[in-house]
JSON list of C-alpha atoms in Angstrom, two decimals:
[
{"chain": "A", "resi": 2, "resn": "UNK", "atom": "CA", "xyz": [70.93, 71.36, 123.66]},
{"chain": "A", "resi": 3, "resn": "UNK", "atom": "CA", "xyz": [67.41, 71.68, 122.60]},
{"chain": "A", "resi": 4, "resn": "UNK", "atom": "CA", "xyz": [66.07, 70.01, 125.34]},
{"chain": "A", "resi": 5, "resn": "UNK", "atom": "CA", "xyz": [67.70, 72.30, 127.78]},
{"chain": "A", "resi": 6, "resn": "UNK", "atom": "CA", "xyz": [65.79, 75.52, 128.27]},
{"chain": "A", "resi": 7, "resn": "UNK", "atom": "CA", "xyz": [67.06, 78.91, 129.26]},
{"chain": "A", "resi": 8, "resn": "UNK", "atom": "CA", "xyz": [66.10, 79.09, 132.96]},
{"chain": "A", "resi": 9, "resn": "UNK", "atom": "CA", "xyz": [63.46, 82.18, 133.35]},
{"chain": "A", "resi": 10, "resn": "UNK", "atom": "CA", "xyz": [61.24, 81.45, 130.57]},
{"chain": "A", "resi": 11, "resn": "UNK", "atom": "CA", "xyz": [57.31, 79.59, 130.61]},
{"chain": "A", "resi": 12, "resn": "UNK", "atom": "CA", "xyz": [57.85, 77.15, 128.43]},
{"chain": "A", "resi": 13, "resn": "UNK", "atom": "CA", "xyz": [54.56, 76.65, 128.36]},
{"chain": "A", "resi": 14, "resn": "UNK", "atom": "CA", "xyz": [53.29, 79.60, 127.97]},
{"chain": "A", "resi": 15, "resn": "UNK", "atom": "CA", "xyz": [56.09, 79.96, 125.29]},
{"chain": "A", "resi": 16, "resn": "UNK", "atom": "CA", "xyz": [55.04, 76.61, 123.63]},
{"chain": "A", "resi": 17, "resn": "UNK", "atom": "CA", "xyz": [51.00, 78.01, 123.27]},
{"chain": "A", "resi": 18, "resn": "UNK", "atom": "CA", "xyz": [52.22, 81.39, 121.53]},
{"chain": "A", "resi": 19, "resn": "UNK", "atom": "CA", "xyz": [54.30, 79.06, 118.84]},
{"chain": "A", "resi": 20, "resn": "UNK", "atom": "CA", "xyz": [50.91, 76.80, 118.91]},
{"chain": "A", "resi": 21, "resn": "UNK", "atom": "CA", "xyz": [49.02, 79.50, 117.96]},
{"chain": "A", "resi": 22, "resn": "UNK", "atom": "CA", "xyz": [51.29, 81.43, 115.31]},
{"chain": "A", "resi": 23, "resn": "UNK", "atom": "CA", "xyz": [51.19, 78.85, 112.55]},
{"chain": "A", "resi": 24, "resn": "UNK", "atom": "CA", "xyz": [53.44, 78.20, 109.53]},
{"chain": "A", "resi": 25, "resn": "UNK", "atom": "CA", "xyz": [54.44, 82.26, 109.81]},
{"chain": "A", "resi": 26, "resn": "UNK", "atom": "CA", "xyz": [58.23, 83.29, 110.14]},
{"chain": "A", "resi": 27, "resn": "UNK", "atom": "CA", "xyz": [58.33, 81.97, 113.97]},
{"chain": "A", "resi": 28, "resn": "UNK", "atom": "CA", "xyz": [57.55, 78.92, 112.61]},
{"chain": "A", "resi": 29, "resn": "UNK", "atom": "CA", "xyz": [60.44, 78.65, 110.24]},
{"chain": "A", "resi": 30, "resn": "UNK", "atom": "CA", "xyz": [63.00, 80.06, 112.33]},
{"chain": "A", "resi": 31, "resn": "UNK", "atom": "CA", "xyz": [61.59, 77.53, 114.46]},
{"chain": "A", "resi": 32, "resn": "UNK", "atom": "CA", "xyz": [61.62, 74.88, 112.36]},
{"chain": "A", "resi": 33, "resn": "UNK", "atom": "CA", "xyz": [65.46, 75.38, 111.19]},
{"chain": "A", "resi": 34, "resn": "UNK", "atom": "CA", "xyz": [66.63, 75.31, 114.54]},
{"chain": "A", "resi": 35, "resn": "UNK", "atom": "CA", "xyz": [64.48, 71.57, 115.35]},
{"chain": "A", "resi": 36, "resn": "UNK", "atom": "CA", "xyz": [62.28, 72.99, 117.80]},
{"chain": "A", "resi": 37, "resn": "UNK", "atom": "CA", "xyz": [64.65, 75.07, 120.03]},
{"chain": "A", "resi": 38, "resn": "UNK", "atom": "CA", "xyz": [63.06, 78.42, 119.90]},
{"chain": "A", "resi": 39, "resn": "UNK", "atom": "CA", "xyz": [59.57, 76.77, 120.82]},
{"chain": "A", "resi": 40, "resn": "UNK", "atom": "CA", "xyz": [61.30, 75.43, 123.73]},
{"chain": "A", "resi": 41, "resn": "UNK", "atom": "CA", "xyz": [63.45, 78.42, 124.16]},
{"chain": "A", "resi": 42, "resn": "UNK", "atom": "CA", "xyz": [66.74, 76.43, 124.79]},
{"chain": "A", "resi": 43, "resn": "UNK", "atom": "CA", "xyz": [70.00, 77.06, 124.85]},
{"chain": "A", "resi": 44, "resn": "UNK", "atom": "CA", "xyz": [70.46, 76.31, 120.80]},
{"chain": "A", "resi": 45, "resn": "UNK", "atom": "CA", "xyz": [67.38, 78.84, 119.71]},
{"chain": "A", "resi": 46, "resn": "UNK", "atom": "CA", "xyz": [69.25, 80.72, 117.37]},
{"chain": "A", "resi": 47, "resn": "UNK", "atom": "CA", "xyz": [70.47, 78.05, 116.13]},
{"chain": "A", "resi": 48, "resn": "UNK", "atom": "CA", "xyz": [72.55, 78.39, 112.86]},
{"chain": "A", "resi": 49, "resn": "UNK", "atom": "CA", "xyz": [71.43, 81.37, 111.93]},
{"chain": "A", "resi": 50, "resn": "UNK", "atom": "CA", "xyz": [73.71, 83.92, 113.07]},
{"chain": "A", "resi": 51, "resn": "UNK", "atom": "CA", "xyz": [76.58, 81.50, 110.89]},
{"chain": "A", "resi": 52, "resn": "UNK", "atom": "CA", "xyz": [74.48, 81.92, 108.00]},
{"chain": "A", "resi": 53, "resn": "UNK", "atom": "CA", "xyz": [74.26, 85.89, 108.01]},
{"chain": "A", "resi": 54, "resn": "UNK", "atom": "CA", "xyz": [77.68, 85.84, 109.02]},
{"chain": "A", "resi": 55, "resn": "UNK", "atom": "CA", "xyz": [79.26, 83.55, 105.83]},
{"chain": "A", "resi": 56, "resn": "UNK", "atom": "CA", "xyz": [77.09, 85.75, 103.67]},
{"chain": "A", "resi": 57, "resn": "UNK", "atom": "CA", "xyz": [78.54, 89.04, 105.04]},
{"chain": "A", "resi": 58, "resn": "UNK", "atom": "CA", "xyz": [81.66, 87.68, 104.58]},
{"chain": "A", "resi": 59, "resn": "UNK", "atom": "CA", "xyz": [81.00, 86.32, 100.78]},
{"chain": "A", "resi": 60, "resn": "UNK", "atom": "CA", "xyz": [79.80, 90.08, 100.42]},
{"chain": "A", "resi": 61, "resn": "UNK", "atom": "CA", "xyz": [82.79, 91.54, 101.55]},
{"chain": "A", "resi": 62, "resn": "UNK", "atom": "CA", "xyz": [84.94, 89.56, 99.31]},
{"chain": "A", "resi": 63, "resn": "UNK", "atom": "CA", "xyz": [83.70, 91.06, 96.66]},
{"chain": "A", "resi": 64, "resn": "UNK", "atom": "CA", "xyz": [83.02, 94.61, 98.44]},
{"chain": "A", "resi": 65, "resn": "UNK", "atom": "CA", "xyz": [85.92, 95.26, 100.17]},
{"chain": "A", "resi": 66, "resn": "UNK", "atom": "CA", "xyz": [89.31, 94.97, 98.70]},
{"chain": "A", "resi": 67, "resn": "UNK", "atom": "CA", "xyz": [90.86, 93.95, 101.98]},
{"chain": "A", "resi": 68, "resn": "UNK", "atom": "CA", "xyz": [88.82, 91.07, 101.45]},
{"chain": "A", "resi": 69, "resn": "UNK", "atom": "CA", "xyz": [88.88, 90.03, 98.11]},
{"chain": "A", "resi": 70, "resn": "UNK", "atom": "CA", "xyz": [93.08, 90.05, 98.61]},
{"chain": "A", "resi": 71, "resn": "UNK", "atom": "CA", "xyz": [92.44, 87.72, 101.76]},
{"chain": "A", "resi": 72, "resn": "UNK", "atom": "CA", "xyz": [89.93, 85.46, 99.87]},
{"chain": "A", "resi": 73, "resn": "UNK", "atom": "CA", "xyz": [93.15, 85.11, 96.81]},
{"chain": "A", "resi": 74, "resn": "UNK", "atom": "CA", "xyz": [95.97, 84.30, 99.10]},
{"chain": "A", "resi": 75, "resn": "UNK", "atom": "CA", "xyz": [94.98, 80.46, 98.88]},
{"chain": "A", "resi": 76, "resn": "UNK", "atom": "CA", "xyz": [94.41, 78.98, 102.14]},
{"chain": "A", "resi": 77, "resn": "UNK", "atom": "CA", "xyz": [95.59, 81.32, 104.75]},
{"chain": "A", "resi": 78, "resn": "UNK", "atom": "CA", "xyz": [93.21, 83.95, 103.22]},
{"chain": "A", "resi": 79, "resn": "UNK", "atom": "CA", "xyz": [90.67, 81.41, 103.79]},
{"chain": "A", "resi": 80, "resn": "UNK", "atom": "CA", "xyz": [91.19, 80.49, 107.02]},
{"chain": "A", "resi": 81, "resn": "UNK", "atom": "CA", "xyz": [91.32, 84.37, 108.26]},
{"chain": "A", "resi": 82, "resn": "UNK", "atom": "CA", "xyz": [87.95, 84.99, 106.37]},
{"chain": "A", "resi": 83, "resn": "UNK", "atom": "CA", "xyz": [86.84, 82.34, 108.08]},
{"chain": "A", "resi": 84, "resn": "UNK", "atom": "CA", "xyz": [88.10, 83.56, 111.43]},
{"chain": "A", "resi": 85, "resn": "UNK", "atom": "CA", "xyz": [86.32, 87.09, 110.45]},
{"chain": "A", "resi": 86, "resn": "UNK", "atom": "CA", "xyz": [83.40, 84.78, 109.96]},
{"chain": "A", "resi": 87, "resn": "UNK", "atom": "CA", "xyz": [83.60, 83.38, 113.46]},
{"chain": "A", "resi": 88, "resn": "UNK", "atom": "CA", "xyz": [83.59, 86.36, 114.93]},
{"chain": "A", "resi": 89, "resn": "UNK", "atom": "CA", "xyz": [81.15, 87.93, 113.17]},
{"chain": "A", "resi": 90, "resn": "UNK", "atom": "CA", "xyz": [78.66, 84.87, 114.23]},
{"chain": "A", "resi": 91, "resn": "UNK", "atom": "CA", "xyz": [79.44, 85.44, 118.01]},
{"chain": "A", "resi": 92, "resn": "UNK", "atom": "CA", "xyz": [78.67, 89.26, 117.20]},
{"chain": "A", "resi": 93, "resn": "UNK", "atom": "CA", "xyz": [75.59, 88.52, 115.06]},
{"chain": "A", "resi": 94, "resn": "UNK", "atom": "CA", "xyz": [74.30, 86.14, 118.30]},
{"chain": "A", "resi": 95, "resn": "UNK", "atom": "CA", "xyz": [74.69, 88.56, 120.88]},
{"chain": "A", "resi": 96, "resn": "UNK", "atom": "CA", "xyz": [72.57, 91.40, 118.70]},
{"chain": "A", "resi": 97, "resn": "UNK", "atom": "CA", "xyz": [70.53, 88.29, 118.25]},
{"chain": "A", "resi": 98, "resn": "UNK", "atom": "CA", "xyz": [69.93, 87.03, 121.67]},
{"chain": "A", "resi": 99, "resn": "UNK", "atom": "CA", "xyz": [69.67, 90.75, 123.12]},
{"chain": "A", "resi": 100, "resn": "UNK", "atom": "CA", "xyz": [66.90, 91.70, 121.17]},
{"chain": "A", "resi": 101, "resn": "UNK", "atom": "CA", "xyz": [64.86, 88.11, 121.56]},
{"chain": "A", "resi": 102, "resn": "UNK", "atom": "CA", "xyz": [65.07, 88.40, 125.24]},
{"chain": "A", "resi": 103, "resn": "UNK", "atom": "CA", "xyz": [63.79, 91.82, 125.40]},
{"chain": "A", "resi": 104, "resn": "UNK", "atom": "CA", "xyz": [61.02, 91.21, 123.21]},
{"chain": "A", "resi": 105, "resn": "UNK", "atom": "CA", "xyz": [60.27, 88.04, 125.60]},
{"chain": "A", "resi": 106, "resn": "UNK", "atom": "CA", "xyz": [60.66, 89.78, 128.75]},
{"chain": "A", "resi": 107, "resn": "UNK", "atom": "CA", "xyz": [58.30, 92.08, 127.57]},
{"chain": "A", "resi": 108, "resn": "UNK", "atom": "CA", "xyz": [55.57, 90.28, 126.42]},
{"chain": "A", "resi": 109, "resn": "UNK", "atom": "CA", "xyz": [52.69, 88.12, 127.25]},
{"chain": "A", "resi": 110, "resn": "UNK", "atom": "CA", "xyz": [50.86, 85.43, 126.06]},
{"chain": "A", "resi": 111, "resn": "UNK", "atom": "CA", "xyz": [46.61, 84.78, 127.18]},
{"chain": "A", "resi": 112, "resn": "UNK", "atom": "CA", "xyz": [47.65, 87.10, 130.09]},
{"chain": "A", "resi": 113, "resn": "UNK", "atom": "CA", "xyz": [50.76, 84.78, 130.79]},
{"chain": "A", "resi": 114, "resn": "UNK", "atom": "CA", "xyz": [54.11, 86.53, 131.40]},
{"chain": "A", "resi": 115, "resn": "UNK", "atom": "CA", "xyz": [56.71, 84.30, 129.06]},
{"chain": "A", "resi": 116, "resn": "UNK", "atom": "CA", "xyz": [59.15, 85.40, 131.27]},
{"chain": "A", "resi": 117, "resn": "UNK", "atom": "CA", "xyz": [59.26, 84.52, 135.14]},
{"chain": "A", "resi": 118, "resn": "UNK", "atom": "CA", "xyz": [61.53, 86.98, 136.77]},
{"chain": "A", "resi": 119, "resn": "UNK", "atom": "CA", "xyz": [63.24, 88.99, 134.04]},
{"chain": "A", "resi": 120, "resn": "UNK", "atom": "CA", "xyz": [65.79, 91.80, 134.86]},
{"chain": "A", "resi": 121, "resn": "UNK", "atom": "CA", "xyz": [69.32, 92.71, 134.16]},
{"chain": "A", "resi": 122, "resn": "UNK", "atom": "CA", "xyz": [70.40, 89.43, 135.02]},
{"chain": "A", "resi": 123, "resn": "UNK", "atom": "CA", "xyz": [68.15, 87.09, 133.54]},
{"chain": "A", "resi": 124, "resn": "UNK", "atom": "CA", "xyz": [68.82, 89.26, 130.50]},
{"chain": "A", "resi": 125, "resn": "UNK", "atom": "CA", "xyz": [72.84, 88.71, 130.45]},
{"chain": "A", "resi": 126, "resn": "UNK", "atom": "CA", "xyz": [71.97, 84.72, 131.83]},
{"chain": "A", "resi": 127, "resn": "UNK", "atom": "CA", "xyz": [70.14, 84.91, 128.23]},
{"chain": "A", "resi": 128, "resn": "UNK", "atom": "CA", "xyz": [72.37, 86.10, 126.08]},
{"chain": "A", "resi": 129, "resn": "UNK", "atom": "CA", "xyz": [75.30, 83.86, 127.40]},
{"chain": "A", "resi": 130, "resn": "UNK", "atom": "CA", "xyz": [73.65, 80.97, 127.25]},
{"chain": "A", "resi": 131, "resn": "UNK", "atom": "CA", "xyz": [72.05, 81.63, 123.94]},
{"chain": "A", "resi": 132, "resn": "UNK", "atom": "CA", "xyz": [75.37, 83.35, 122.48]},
{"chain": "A", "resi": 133, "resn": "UNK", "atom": "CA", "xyz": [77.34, 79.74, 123.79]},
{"chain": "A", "resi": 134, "resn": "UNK", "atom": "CA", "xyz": [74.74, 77.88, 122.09]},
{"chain": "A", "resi": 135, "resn": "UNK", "atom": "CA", "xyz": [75.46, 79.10, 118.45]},
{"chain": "A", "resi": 136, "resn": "UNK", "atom": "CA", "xyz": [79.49, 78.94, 119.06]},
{"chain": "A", "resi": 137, "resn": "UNK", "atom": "CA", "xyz": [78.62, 75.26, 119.92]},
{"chain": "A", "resi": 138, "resn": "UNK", "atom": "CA", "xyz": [76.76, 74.68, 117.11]},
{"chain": "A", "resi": 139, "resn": "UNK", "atom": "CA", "xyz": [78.91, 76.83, 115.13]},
{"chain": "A", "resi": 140, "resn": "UNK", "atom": "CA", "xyz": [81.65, 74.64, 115.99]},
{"chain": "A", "resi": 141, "resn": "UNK", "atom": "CA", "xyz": [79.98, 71.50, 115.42]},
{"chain": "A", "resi": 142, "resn": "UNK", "atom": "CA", "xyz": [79.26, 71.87, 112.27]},
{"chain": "A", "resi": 143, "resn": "UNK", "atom": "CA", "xyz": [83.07, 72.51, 111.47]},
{"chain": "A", "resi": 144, "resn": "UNK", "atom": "CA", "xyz": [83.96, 69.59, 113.17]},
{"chain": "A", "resi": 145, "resn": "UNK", "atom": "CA", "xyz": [81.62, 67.67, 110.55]},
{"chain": "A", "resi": 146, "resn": "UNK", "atom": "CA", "xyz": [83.17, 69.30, 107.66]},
{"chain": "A", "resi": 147, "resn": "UNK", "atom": "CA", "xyz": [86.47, 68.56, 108.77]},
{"chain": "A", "resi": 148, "resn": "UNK", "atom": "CA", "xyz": [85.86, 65.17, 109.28]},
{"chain": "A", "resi": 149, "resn": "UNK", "atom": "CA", "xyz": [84.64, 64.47, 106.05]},
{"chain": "A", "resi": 150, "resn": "UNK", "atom": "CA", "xyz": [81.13, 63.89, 106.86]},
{"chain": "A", "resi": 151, "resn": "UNK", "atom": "CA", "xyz": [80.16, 66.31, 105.10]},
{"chain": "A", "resi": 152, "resn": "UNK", "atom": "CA", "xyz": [79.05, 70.10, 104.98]},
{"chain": "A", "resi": 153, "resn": "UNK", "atom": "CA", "xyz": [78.21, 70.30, 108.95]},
{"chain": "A", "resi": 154, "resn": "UNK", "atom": "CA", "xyz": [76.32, 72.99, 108.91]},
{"chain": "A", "resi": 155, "resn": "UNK", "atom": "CA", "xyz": [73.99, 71.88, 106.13]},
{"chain": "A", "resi": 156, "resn": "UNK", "atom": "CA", "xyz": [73.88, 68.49, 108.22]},
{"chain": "A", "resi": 157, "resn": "UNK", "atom": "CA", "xyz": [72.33, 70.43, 111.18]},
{"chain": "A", "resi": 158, "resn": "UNK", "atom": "CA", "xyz": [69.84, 72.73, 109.42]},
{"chain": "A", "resi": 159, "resn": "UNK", "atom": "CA", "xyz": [68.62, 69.17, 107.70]},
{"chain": "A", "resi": 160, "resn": "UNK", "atom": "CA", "xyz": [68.72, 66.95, 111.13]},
{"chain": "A", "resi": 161, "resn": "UNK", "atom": "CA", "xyz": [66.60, 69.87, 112.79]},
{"chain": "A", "resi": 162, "resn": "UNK", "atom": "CA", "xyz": [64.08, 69.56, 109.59]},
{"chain": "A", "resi": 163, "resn": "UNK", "atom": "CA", "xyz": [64.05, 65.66, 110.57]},
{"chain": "A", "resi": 164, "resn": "UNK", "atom": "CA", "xyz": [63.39, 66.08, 114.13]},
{"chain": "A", "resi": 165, "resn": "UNK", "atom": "CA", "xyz": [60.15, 68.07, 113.25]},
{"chain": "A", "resi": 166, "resn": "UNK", "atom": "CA", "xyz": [58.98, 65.93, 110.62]},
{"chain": "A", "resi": 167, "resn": "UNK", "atom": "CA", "xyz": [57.10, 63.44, 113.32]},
{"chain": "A", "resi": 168, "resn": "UNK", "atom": "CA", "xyz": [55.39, 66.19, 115.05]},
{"chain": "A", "resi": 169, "resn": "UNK", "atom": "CA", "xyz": [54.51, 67.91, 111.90]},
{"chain": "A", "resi": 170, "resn": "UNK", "atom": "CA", "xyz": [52.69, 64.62, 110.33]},
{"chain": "A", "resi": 171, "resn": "UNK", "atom": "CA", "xyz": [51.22, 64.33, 113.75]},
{"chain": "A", "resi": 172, "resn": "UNK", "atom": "CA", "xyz": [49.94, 67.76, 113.23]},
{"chain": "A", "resi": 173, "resn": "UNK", "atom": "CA", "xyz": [48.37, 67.12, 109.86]},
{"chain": "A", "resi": 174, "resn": "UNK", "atom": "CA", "xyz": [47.47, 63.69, 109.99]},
{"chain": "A", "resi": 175, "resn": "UNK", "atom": "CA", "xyz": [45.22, 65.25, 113.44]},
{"chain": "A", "resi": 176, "resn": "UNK", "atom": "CA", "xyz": [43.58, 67.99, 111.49]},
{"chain": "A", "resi": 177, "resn": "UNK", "atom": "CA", "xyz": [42.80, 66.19, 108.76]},
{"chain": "A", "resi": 178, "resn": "UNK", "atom": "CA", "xyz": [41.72, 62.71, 110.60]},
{"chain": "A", "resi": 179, "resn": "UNK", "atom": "CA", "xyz": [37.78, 63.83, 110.19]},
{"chain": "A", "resi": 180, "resn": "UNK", "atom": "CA", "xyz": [37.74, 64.77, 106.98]},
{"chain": "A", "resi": 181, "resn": "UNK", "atom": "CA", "xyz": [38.94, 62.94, 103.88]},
{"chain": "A", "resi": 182, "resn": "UNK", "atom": "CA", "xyz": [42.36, 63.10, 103.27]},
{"chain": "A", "resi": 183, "resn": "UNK", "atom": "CA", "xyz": [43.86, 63.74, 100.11]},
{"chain": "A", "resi": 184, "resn": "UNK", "atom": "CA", "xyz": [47.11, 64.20, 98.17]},
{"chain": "A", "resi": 185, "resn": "UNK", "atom": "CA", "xyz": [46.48, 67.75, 97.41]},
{"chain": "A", "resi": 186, "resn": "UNK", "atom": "CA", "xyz": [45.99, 68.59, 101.66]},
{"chain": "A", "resi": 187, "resn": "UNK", "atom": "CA", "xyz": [48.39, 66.53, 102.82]},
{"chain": "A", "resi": 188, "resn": "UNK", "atom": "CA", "xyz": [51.07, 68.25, 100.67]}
]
């Protein structure tokens, strides 16, 4: 799902603007989600809507005495606070994927629009497919922790940290490859 991009977008042009931004807060969100929002695929939000969402929901626990009754009723609490949390993902993806393709569709990058043919449609295309992309993920990490792997959604913030690691000691061993290299700028 990172390799497949949402149709509509210069990925190019797209890849240059994340090029030239850095290690700034692009670059993280980036970064956590193994490339995707460079590429602008289908899994660019990646987990983060799930994250907001569980901490809502650990807020509300202790917030909201609805809530904190759920989280004491032993498992069936849980698993309707966890339900709440679902849909407050899917919720938190759609405000999410709105507002990213309205801020792509209207901007440009070295006189490059990052968008091809925007409009209404592209727009809804968008959020769809990026709003799919986090239930998918959202449900793939689940189907790690219920298997016993493991906390799945931990699994996928650290696999996307993996998948960048190559590119980002490509990226320093290249900047630093004229000059001498030490501990200190390599860290």
């Amino acid at each position: 799902g990172v390799h497949v991009p949402i149709p509509g977008v210069d990925t190019f042009a797209l890849g240059e603007f994340f090029r030239s931004q850095g290690a700034n807060l692009f670059g993280i969100v980036n970064m956590f989600s193994g490339g995707a929002l460079e590429r602008f695929s289908i899994f660019a939000l990646g987990v983060m809507p799930y994250i907001s969402a569980s901490i809502i929901s650990q807020l509300l626990t202790v917030l909201v005495p609805y809530f904190e009754a759920l989280s004491k009723e032993g498992e069936a609490g849980k698993r309707k606070i966890n339900q709440y949390t679902r849909y407050g993902t899917v919720l938190l993806a759609v405000v999410q994927a709105t507002m990213l393709a309205a801020t792509l569709e209207n901007n440009q990058f070295n006189g490059a629009d990052l968008v091809i043919a925007g409009g209404m449609s592209w727009k809804v295309l968008t959020v769809l497919s990026l709003t799919a992309g986090t239930a998918f993920v959202m449900w793939l990490g689940e189907q790690i922790t219920e298997r016993g792997v493991g906390n799945g959604i931990s699994l996928i913030i650290f696999a996307g940290i993996v998948a960048s690691l190559p590119g980002v000691v490509g990226n320093t061993y290249s900047m630093y490859s004229n000059q001498q290299m030490d501990l200190f700028r390599i860290l």
